[in-house]
GROMACS .gro file of C-alpha atoms in nm:
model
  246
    1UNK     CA    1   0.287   0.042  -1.286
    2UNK     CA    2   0.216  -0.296  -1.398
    3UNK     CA    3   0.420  -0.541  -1.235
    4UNK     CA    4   0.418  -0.335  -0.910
    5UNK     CA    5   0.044  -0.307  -0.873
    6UNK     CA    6   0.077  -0.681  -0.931
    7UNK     CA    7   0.368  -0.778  -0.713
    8UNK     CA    8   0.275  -0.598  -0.371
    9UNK     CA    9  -0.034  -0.681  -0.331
   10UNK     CA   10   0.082  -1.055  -0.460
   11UNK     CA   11   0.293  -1.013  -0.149
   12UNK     CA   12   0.019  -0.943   0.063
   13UNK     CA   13  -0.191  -1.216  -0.021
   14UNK     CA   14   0.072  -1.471  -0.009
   15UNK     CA   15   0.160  -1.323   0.380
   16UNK     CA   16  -0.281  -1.356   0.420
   17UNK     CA   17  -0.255  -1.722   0.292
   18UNK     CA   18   0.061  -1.845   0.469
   19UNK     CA   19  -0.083  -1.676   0.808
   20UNK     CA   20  -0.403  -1.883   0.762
   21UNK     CA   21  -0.251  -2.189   0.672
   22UNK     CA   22   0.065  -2.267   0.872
   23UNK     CA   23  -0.142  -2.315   1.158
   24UNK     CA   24  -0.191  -2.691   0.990
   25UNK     CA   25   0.163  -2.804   1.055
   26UNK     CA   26   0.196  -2.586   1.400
   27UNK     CA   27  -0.104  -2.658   1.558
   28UNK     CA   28  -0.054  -2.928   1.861
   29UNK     CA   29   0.332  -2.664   1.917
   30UNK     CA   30   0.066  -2.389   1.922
   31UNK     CA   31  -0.199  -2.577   2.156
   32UNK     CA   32   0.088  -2.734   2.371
   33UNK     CA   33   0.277  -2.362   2.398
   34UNK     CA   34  -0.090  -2.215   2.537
   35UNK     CA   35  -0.266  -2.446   2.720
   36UNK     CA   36  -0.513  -2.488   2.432
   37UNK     CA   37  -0.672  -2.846   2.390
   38UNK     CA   38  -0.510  -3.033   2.153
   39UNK     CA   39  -0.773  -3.248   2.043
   40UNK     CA   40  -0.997  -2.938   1.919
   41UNK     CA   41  -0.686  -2.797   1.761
   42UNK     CA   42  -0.891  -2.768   1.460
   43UNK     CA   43  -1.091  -2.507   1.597
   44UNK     CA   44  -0.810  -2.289   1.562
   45UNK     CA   45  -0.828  -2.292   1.178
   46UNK     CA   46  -1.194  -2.334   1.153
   47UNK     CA   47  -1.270  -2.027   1.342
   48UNK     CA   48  -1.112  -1.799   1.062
   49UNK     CA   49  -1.265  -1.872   0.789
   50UNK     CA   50  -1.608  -1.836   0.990
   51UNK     CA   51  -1.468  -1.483   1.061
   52UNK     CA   52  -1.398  -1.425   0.688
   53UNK     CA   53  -1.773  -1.519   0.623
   54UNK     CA   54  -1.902  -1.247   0.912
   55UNK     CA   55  -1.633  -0.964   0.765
   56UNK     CA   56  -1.692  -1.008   0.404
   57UNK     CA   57  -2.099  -0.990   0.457
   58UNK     CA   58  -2.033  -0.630   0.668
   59UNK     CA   59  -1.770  -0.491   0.513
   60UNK     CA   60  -1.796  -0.538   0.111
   61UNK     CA   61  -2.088  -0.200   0.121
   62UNK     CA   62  -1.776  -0.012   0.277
   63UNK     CA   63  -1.485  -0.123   0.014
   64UNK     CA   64  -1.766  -0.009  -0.226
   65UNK     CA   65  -1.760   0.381  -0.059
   66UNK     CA   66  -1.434   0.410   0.051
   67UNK     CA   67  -1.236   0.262  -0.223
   68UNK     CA   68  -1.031  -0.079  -0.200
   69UNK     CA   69  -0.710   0.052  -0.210
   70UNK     CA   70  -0.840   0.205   0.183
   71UNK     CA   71  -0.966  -0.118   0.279
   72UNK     CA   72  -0.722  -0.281   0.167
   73UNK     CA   73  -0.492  -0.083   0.393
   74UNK     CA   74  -0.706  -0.120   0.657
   75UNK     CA   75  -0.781  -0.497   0.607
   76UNK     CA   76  -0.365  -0.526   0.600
   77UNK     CA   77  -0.282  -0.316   0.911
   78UNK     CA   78  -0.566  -0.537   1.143
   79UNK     CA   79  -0.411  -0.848   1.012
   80UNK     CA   80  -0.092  -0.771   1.088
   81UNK     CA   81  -0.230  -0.655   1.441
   82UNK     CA   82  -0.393  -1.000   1.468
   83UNK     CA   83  -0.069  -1.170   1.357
   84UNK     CA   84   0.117  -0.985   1.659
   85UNK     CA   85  -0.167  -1.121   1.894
   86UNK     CA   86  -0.131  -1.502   1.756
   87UNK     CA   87   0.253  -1.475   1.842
   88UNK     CA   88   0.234  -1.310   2.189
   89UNK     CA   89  -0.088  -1.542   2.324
   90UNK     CA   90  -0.005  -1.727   2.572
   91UNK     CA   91  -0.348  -1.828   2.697
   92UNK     CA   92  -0.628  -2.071   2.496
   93UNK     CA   93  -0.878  -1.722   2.532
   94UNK     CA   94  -0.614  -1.438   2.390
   95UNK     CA   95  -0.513  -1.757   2.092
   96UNK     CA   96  -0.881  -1.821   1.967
   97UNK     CA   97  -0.962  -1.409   1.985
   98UNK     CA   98  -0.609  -1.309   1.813
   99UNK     CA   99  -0.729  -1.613   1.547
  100UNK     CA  100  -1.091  -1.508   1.506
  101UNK     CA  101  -0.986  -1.113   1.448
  102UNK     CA  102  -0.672  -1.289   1.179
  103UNK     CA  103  -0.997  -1.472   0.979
  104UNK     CA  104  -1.199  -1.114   1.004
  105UNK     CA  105  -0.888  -0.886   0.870
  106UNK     CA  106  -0.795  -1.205   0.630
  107UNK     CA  107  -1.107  -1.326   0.433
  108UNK     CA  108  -1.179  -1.030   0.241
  109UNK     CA  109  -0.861  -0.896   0.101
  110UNK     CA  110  -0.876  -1.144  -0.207
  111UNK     CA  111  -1.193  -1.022  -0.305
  112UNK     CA  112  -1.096  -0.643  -0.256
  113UNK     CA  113  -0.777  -0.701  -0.435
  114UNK     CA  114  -0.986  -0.862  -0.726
  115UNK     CA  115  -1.238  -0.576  -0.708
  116UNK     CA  116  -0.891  -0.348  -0.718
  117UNK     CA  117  -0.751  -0.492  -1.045
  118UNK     CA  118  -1.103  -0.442  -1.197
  119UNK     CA  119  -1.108  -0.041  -1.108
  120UNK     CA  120  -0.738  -0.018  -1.285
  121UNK     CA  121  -0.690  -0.255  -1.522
  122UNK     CA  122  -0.906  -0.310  -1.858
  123UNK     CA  123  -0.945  -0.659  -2.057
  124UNK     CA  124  -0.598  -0.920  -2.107
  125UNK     CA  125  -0.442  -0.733  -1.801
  126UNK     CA  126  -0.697  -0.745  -1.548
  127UNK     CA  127  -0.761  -1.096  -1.654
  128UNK     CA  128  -0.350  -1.162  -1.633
  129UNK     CA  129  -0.395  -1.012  -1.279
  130UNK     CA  130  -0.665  -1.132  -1.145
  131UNK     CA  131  -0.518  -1.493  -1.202
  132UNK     CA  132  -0.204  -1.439  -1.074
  133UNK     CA  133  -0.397  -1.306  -0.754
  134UNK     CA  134  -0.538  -1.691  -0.740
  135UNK     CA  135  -0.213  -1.815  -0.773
  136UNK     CA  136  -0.156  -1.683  -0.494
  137UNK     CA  137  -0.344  -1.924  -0.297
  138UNK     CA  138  -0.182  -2.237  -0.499
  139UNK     CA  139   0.140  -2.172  -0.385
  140UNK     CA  140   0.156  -2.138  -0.031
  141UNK     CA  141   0.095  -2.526   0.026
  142UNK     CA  142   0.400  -2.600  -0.194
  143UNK     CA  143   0.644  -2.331  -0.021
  144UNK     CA  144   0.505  -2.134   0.242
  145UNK     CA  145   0.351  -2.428   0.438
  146UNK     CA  146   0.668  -2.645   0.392
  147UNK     CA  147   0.898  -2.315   0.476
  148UNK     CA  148   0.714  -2.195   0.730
  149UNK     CA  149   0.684  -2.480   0.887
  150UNK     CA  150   1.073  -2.609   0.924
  151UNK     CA  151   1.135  -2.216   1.026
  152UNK     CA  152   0.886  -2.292   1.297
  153UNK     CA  153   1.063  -2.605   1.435
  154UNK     CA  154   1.393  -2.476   1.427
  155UNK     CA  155   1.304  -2.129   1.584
  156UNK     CA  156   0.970  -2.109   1.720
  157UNK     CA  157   0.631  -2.080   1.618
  158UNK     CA  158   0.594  -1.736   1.761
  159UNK     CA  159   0.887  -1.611   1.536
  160UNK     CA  160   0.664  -1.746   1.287
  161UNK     CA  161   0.395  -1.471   1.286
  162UNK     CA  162   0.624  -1.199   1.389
  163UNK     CA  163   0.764  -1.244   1.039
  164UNK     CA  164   0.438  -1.251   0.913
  165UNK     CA  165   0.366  -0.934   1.140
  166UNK     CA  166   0.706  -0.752   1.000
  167UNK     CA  167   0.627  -0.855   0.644
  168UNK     CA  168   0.316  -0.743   0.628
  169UNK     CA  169   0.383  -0.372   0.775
  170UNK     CA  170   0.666  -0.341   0.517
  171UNK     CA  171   0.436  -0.418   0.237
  172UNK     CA  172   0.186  -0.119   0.381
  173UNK     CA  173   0.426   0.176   0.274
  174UNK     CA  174   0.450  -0.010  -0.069
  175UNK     CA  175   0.071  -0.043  -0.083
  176UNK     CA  176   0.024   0.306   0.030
  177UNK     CA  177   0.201   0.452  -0.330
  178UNK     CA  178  -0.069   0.257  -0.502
  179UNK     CA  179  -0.324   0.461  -0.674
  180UNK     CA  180  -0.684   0.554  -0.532
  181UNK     CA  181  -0.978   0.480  -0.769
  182UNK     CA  182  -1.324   0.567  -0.731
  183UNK     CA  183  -1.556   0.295  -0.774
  184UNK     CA  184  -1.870   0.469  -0.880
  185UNK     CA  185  -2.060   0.386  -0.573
  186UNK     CA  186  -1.912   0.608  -0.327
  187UNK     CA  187  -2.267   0.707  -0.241
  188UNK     CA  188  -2.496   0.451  -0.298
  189UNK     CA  189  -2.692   0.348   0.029
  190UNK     CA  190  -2.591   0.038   0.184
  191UNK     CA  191  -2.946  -0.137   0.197
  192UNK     CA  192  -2.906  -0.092  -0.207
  193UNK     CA  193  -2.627  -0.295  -0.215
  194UNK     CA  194  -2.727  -0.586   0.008
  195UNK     CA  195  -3.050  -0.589  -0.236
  196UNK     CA  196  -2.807  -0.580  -0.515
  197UNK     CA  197  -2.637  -0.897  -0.390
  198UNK     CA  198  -2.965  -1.051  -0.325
  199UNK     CA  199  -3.068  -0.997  -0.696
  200UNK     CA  200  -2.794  -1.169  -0.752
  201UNK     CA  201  -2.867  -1.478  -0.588
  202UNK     CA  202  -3.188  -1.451  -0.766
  203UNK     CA  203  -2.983  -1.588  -1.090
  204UNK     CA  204  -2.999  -1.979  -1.105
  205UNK     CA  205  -2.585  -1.975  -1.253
  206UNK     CA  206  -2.498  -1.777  -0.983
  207UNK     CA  207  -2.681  -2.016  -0.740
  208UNK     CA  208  -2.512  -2.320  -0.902
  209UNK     CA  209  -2.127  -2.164  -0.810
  210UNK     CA  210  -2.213  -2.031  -0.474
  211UNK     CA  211  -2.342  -2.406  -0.363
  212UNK     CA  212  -2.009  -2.565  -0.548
  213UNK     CA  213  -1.800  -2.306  -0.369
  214UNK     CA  214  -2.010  -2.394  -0.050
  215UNK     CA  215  -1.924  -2.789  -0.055
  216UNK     CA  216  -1.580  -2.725  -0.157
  217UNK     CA  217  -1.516  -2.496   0.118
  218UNK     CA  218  -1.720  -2.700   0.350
  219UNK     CA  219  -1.514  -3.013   0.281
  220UNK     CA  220  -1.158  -2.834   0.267
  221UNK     CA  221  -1.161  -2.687   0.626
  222UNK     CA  222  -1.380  -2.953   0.742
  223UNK     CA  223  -1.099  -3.186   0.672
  224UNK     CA  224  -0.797  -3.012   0.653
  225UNK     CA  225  -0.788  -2.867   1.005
  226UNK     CA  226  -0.739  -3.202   1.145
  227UNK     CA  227  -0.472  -3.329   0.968
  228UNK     CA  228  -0.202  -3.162   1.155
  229UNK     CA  229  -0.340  -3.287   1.478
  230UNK     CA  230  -0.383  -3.617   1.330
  231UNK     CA  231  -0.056  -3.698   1.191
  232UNK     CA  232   0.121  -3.565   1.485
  233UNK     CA  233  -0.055  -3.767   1.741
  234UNK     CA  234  -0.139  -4.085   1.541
  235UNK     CA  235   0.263  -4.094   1.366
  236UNK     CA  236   0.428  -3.830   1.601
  237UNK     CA  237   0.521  -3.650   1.291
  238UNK     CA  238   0.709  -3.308   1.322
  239UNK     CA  239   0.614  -2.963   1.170
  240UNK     CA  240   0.849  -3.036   0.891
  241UNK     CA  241   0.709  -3.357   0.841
  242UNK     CA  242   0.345  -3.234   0.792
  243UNK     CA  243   0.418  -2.929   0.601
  244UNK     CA  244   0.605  -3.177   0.345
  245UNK     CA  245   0.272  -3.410   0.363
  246UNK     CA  246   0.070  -3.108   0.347
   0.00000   0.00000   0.00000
């Protein structure tokens, strides 16, 4: 029960990450492929974690009443959806609207898988869990990017995210055999919850890692969204080339 509560939704959020991030090493193929400027390339990856912000603000209340393994699910099926959209766009419009919705689904399955292995797990195992979930993250620039990014020159980008798409259904029906644990706040009104998390923000240590978590964020896909662009125009470097760098 263990290692397969662990391992799936693993999975999922490596197949989250990689979705977000391969767009770094794709991004002028992508632009070039859909008439999208190349120069604001970086829009493309900026735009989903702005998403993420927007989703995780509306829908935390509802992963509260309904239960994360649900949202989770539901989080899972619309990125895959949105996944689909990225590799069938063929105009700058459908591309920035598949990429936004991609963000939206994306940004809060981390926290709803963290929230998850809280409900089950107690103590050294939700702790073992919960940073294996962050691994996660720390991974996908040393393989997925690099990977993904050689399978996208020698195929296509687009077969890119219908793997992502494929993957991502699969790991539903093992997500769906997952248990479903109530979280204690199945009724608790949703205006008592936002003034929950402002209490929170009342705390002065809980102000102090929101604003480090702020500038780090801030200076991650302020920067990083341009490399791609950057190194392919300024050193004509391939997709393989930047994933490596990446």
């Amino acid at each position: 029960h263990f290692w397969f509560f662990q391992t799936s939704l693993f999975a999922l959020l490596f197949c989250s990450h990689v979705q977000h991030m391969i767009l770094i090493p794709l991004t002028v193929e992508i632009a070039s492929s859909t008439g999208f400027p190349v120069e604001k390339g970086g829009l493309l990856i900026a735009i989903g974690p702005a998403a993420s912000a927007v989703s995780a603000f509306l829908l935390a209340p509802f992963s509260d009443r309904w239960g994360r393994r649900r949202m989770i699910v539901l989080l899972s099926f619309g990125l895959a959806l949105s996944s689909c959209g990225l590799a069938l766009s063929t105009t700058p419009a459908l591309l920035l609207a598949s990429r936004f919705f991609s963000g939206f689904f994306a940004g809060p399955i981390m926290s709803n898988c963290i929230a998850y292995a809280s409900d089950v797990f107690a103590d050294k195992q939700r702790d073992r869990v919960i940073t294996n979930f962050g691994l996660s993250f720390a991974i996908v620039p040393l393989f997925g990017v690099p990977l993904g990014a050689w399978l996208g020159e020698l195929f296509s980008w687009r077969f890119i995210f219908f793997g992502i798409t494929v993957g991502i259904l699969a790991l539903l029906l093992v997500i769906l055999r997952l248990p479903h644990v109530r979280t204690g706040a199945e009724h608790e009104p949703v205006v008592k919850q936002y003034g929950q998390m402002l209490d929170l923000l009342r705390r002065p240590e809980v102000r102090i890692v929101l604003w480090m978590q702020f500038f780090m964020q801030v200076g991650f896909f302020g920067f990083v969204p341009n490399v791609g662009v950057w190194l392919s125009t300024n050193y004509g470097m391939s997709p393989s080339e930047i994933g490596l760098c990446y």
